[in-house]
Short mmCIF file of C-alpha atoms and ligand atoms in Angstrom, two decimals:
data_model
loop_
_atom_site.label_atom_id
_atom_site.label_comp_id
_atom_site.label_asym_id
_atom_site.label_seq_id
_atom_site.Cartn_x
_atom_site.Cartn_y
_atom_site.Cartn_z
CA MET A 13 0.00 0.00 0.00
CA LYS A 14 1.24 3.46 -0.91
CA THR A 15 0.63 6.21 1.70
CA LEU A 16 0.28 9.89 0.83
CA ASN A 17 0.60 12.06 3.95
CA TYR A 18 -0.11 15.82 3.89
CA SER A 19 1.06 16.70 7.42
CA ASP A 20 3.55 19.32 6.19
CA HIS A 21 0.68 21.56 5.01
CA THR A 22 0.27 24.49 7.42
CA LEU A 23 -3.52 24.65 7.15
CA ILE A 24 -3.74 20.93 7.88
CA GLN A 25 -1.55 21.38 10.97
CA GLN A 26 -3.84 24.18 12.21
CA LYS A 27 -7.02 22.17 11.63
CA ILE A 28 -5.59 18.99 13.18
CA SER A 29 -4.67 21.06 16.27
CA LEU A 30 -8.33 22.08 16.56
CA LEU A 31 -9.44 18.45 16.32
CA ARG A 32 -6.92 17.35 18.94
CA ASP A 33 -8.00 19.98 21.47
CA LYS A 34 -10.37 18.35 23.95
CA LYS A 35 -12.06 21.73 24.44
CA THR A 36 -13.19 21.92 20.78
CA PRO A 37 -17.00 21.54 20.85
CA PRO A 38 -18.75 18.93 18.65
CA SER A 39 -20.08 21.54 16.17
CA LEU A 40 -16.59 22.91 15.45
CA PHE A 41 -15.12 19.39 15.51
CA ALA A 42 -17.59 18.21 12.82
CA ARG A 43 -17.03 21.38 10.79
CA THR A 44 -13.25 20.82 10.90
CA ILE A 45 -13.63 17.18 9.76
CA TYR A 46 -15.68 18.61 6.86
CA GLU A 47 -12.96 21.13 5.98
CA LEU A 48 -10.16 18.55 6.14
CA SER A 49 -12.30 16.26 3.96
CA LEU A 50 -12.54 19.04 1.36
CA MET A 51 -8.76 19.26 1.38
CA LEU A 52 -8.27 15.48 1.20
CA CYS A 53 -10.70 15.35 -1.70
CA THR A 54 -8.71 18.06 -3.48
CA PHE A 55 -5.50 16.04 -3.06
CA ALA A 56 -7.10 12.72 -4.05
CA THR A 57 -8.73 14.12 -7.20
CA TYR A 58 -5.45 15.55 -8.47
CA ASP A 59 -5.02 12.68 -10.93
CA ILE A 60 -8.63 11.71 -11.50
CA ALA A 61 -9.50 10.67 -15.08
CA VAL A 62 -10.94 13.43 -17.30
CA LYS A 63 -12.24 13.86 -20.83
CA SER A 64 -11.28 16.80 -23.01
CA VAL A 65 -14.11 19.23 -23.84
CA SER A 66 -14.35 22.42 -25.81
CA VAL A 67 -15.40 25.55 -23.88
CA THR A 68 -16.43 28.91 -25.28
CA THR A 69 -15.61 31.84 -23.01
CA PRO A 70 -17.09 35.31 -23.73
CA LEU A 71 -13.87 35.99 -25.66
CA ALA A 72 -12.57 32.80 -27.23
CA LYS A 73 -12.81 29.06 -27.70
CA THR A 74 -10.55 27.00 -25.46
CA LYS A 75 -10.02 23.47 -24.22
CA GLY A 76 -11.38 22.27 -20.89
CA VAL A 77 -12.03 19.00 -19.08
CA ARG A 78 -14.88 17.15 -17.45
CA LEU A 79 -14.62 14.21 -15.08
CA GLU A 80 -14.83 10.88 -16.87
CA SER A 81 -16.58 9.19 -13.96
CA GLN A 82 -16.86 9.89 -10.26
CA PRO A 83 -15.60 7.52 -7.58
CA ILE A 84 -18.04 5.68 -5.35
CA LEU A 85 -17.70 7.00 -1.79
CA ILE A 86 -18.03 4.47 1.03
CA PRO A 87 -18.02 5.91 4.57
CA ILE A 88 -17.43 3.39 7.36
CA LEU A 89 -20.18 3.99 9.94
CA ARG A 90 -20.28 5.97 12.07
CA ALA A 91 -17.35 8.37 11.98
CA GLY A 92 -16.86 8.10 8.20
CA LEU A 93 -20.22 9.84 7.79
CA GLY A 94 -18.54 13.03 8.99
CA MET A 95 -16.37 13.06 5.85
CA VAL A 96 -19.11 12.55 3.25
CA GLU A 97 -20.27 16.16 2.93
CA GLY A 98 -16.75 17.43 2.22
CA PHE A 99 -16.29 14.91 -0.59
CA GLN A 100 -19.79 15.48 -1.97
CA THR A 101 -19.23 19.24 -2.05
CA LEU A 102 -16.48 18.71 -4.63
CA LEU A 103 -17.88 15.53 -6.22
CA PRO A 104 -21.65 16.16 -6.11
CA ASP A 105 -22.50 13.26 -8.45
CA ALA A 106 -20.44 10.65 -6.60
CA PRO A 107 -22.63 7.72 -5.51
CA VAL A 108 -22.44 6.87 -1.79
CA GLY A 109 -22.51 3.37 -0.28
CA HIS A 110 -22.39 2.52 3.41
CA VAL A 111 -20.52 -0.10 5.42
CA GLY A 112 -21.15 -0.51 9.15
CA VAL A 113 -18.18 -1.77 11.19
CA GLU A 114 -17.41 -1.06 14.83
CA ARG A 115 -14.55 -2.13 17.05
CA ASP A 116 -15.20 -4.37 19.99
CA HIS A 117 -13.85 -2.27 22.86
CA LYS A 118 -12.18 -5.25 24.56
CA THR A 119 -10.77 -7.32 21.68
CA LEU A 120 -10.40 -4.35 19.23
CA LYS A 121 -11.64 -6.72 16.51
CA PRO A 122 -14.07 -5.32 13.92
CA ARG A 123 -17.77 -6.22 14.22
CA PHE A 124 -19.64 -6.01 10.93
CA TYR A 125 -23.28 -4.84 11.03
CA TYR A 126 -24.32 -3.11 7.78
CA TYR A 127 -23.61 -3.24 4.06
CA LYS A 128 -25.38 -1.32 1.32
CA THR A 129 -23.54 -0.08 -1.76
CA PRO A 130 -24.26 0.42 -5.45
CA PRO A 131 -22.56 -2.10 -7.82
CA LEU A 132 -18.79 -1.70 -7.41
CA LYS A 133 -17.59 -3.80 -10.34
CA SER A 134 -14.92 -1.95 -12.35
CA ARG A 135 -15.51 1.31 -10.42
CA ASP A 136 -13.08 3.48 -8.48
CA VAL A 137 -14.02 3.13 -4.82
CA TRP A 138 -12.94 5.52 -2.05
CA VAL A 139 -13.38 4.39 1.56
CA LEU A 140 -13.82 7.23 4.07
CA ASP A 141 -12.93 6.83 7.75
CA PRO A 142 -11.22 9.57 9.80
CA MET A 143 -9.37 7.13 12.09
CA LEU A 144 -7.00 4.33 11.08
CA ALA A 145 -5.86 2.77 14.37
CA THR A 146 -5.11 -0.99 14.44
CA GLY A 147 -6.33 -1.08 10.84
CA GLY A 148 -8.81 -3.88 11.64
CA SER A 149 -11.92 -1.96 10.50
CA LEU A 150 -10.37 -0.80 7.23
CA ASP A 151 -8.79 -4.19 6.52
CA PHE A 152 -12.17 -5.88 7.02
CA THR A 153 -13.96 -3.30 4.84
CA LEU A 154 -11.42 -3.41 2.00
CA THR A 155 -11.51 -7.22 1.97
CA LYS A 156 -15.31 -7.15 1.77
CA LEU A 157 -15.36 -4.53 -0.99
CA LYS A 158 -12.81 -6.50 -3.04
CA GLU A 159 -15.36 -9.35 -3.34
CA HIS A 160 -17.28 -6.96 -5.64
CA LYS A 161 -14.31 -6.42 -7.99
CA PRO A 162 -13.83 -2.64 -8.02
CA GLN A 163 -11.26 -1.29 -10.50
CA THR A 164 -9.27 0.63 -7.85
CA LEU A 165 -9.53 1.22 -4.11
CA ARG A 166 -8.40 4.24 -2.12
CA ALA A 167 -8.67 4.84 1.62
CA LEU A 168 -9.01 8.36 3.00
CA SER A 169 -8.29 9.12 6.63
CA ILE A 170 -7.68 12.15 8.83
CA ILE A 171 -5.32 10.48 11.36
CA ALA A 172 -3.49 7.21 10.71
CA ALA A 173 -1.39 5.22 13.19
CA PRO A 174 1.80 3.41 12.09
CA GLU A 175 0.35 0.10 13.34
CA GLY A 176 -2.66 0.38 11.01
CA ILE A 177 -0.53 1.47 8.06
CA LYS A 178 1.75 -1.54 8.61
CA LEU A 179 -1.19 -3.96 8.59
CA LEU A 180 -2.60 -2.49 5.39
CA GLU A 181 0.82 -2.50 3.72
CA LYS A 182 0.97 -6.22 4.45
CA LYS A 183 -2.57 -7.07 3.33
CA HIS A 184 -3.56 -4.48 0.72
CA GLY A 185 -0.59 -3.67 -1.50
CA ASP A 186 -2.96 -2.49 -4.23
CA VAL A 187 -4.65 0.25 -2.13
CA VAL A 188 -3.55 3.91 -1.91
CA LEU A 189 -4.02 5.65 1.46
CA TYR A 190 -4.49 9.44 1.61
CA THR A 191 -4.15 10.78 5.14
CA THR A 192 -3.77 14.28 6.53
CA VAL A 193 -1.40 13.11 9.30
CA VAL A 194 0.36 10.02 10.66
CA ASP A 195 0.50 9.94 14.47
CA LYS A 196 3.00 8.32 16.86
CA LYS A 197 1.45 5.06 18.05
CA LEU A 198 -1.51 3.37 19.74
CA ASN A 199 -2.05 3.22 23.49
CA GLN A 200 -2.90 -0.04 25.28
CA LYS A 201 -6.61 0.44 24.56
CA GLY A 202 -6.02 0.87 20.83
CA TYR A 203 -6.49 4.64 20.81
CA ILE A 204 -4.22 6.77 18.64
CA LEU A 205 -1.61 8.95 20.46
CA PRO A 206 -1.68 11.88 20.54
CA GLY A 207 -4.82 11.44 18.43
CA LEU A 208 -8.11 13.18 19.10
CA GLY A 209 -10.06 10.66 21.18
CA ASP A 210 -13.13 8.89 19.79
CA ALA A 211 -13.98 10.50 16.45
CA GLY A 212 -17.55 9.14 16.27
CA ASP A 213 -18.37 10.37 19.78
CA ARG A 214 -16.94 13.81 19.07
CA ILE A 215 -18.67 14.23 15.68
CA PHE A 216 -22.05 13.08 16.96
CA ASN A 217 -21.81 14.45 20.53
CA THR A 218 -22.41 11.06 22.19
C1 PRP B 318 -13.50 4.03 14.91
C2 PRP B 318 -13.04 4.65 13.60
C3 PRP B 318 -12.65 3.47 12.76
C4 PRP B 318 -12.11 2.52 13.80
C5 PRP B 318 -10.60 2.53 13.71
O1 PRP B 318 -14.77 3.53 14.80
O2 PRP B 318 -14.00 5.46 13.01
O3 PRP B 318 -13.73 2.88 12.06
O4 PRP B 318 -12.52 3.00 15.09
O5 PRP B 318 -10.04 1.58 14.56
P1 PRP B 318 -9.25 0.32 14.00
O6 PRP B 318 -8.34 0.83 12.95
O7 PRP B 318 -8.54 -0.18 15.22
O8 PRP B 318 -10.24 -0.68 13.49
P2 PRP B 318 -15.54 2.84 16.04
O9 PRP B 318 -15.30 1.36 16.03
O10 PRP B 318 -15.20 3.58 17.29
O11 PRP B 318 -17.05 3.02 15.65
P3 PRP B 318 -17.92 4.38 15.58
O12 PRP B 318 -17.41 5.18 14.42
O13 PRP B 318 -19.29 3.87 15.36
O14 PRP B 318 -17.77 5.12 16.89
N1 URA B 319 -11.08 5.14 16.82
C1 URA B 319 -11.16 6.45 17.22
O1 URA B 319 -12.22 7.10 17.04
N2 URA B 319 -10.10 6.99 17.83
C2 URA B 319 -8.96 6.31 18.02
O2 URA B 319 -8.00 6.90 18.58
C3 URA B 319 -8.89 4.98 17.60
C4 URA B 319 -9.96 4.42 16.99
#
């Protein structure tokens, strides 16, 4: 798996600091996840396939582009939902599927509870989840999505831990990970350090 990490971008550093701050209220937390998702979407669409079109400006004819097809967005419930609006703002015609996976708090193993996506065969599929910790949830989701034979798979995260990246490098060499930052490590309970706490709880104020 190839990892693209944008942590040297000043605006990303400022927004990640807001997310990390335990005093940031849920409304600003969710808004900041949205803003970082806009930025991640900008980075991930850099090389998206386009068709050439002709455009007439008020002054001249020129060449332009339109997107050839839009990726299918798959947020992992719950916290991935917080990233959907940012991606849809820039890719308004992108279809959205949903996969429900949650970690068992004791074993840290993924528990699967929901799957509903459009047909994935031969499509570009982007999996959205702000937190990549042990990598168990994303590994499970990618394995499940691969059964439906997508053309390419990308994962998009806000904070990734080295442990999760290592697992995905071992098991999903064909996937590209876009992340705004890579943190230090996991604590004994599988939380990312320094991290931001529980992303789902902070987005949804639970
Ligand atoms: C969080 C997060 C990821 C997962 C990452 O979800 O959104 O899906 O943990 O951890 P992992 O890499 O160790 O699998 P959580 O299980 O807390 O569910 P929630 O979004 O419903 O709160
Ligand atoms: N899931 C989260 O929401 N936060 C972590 O630090 C790890 C997993």
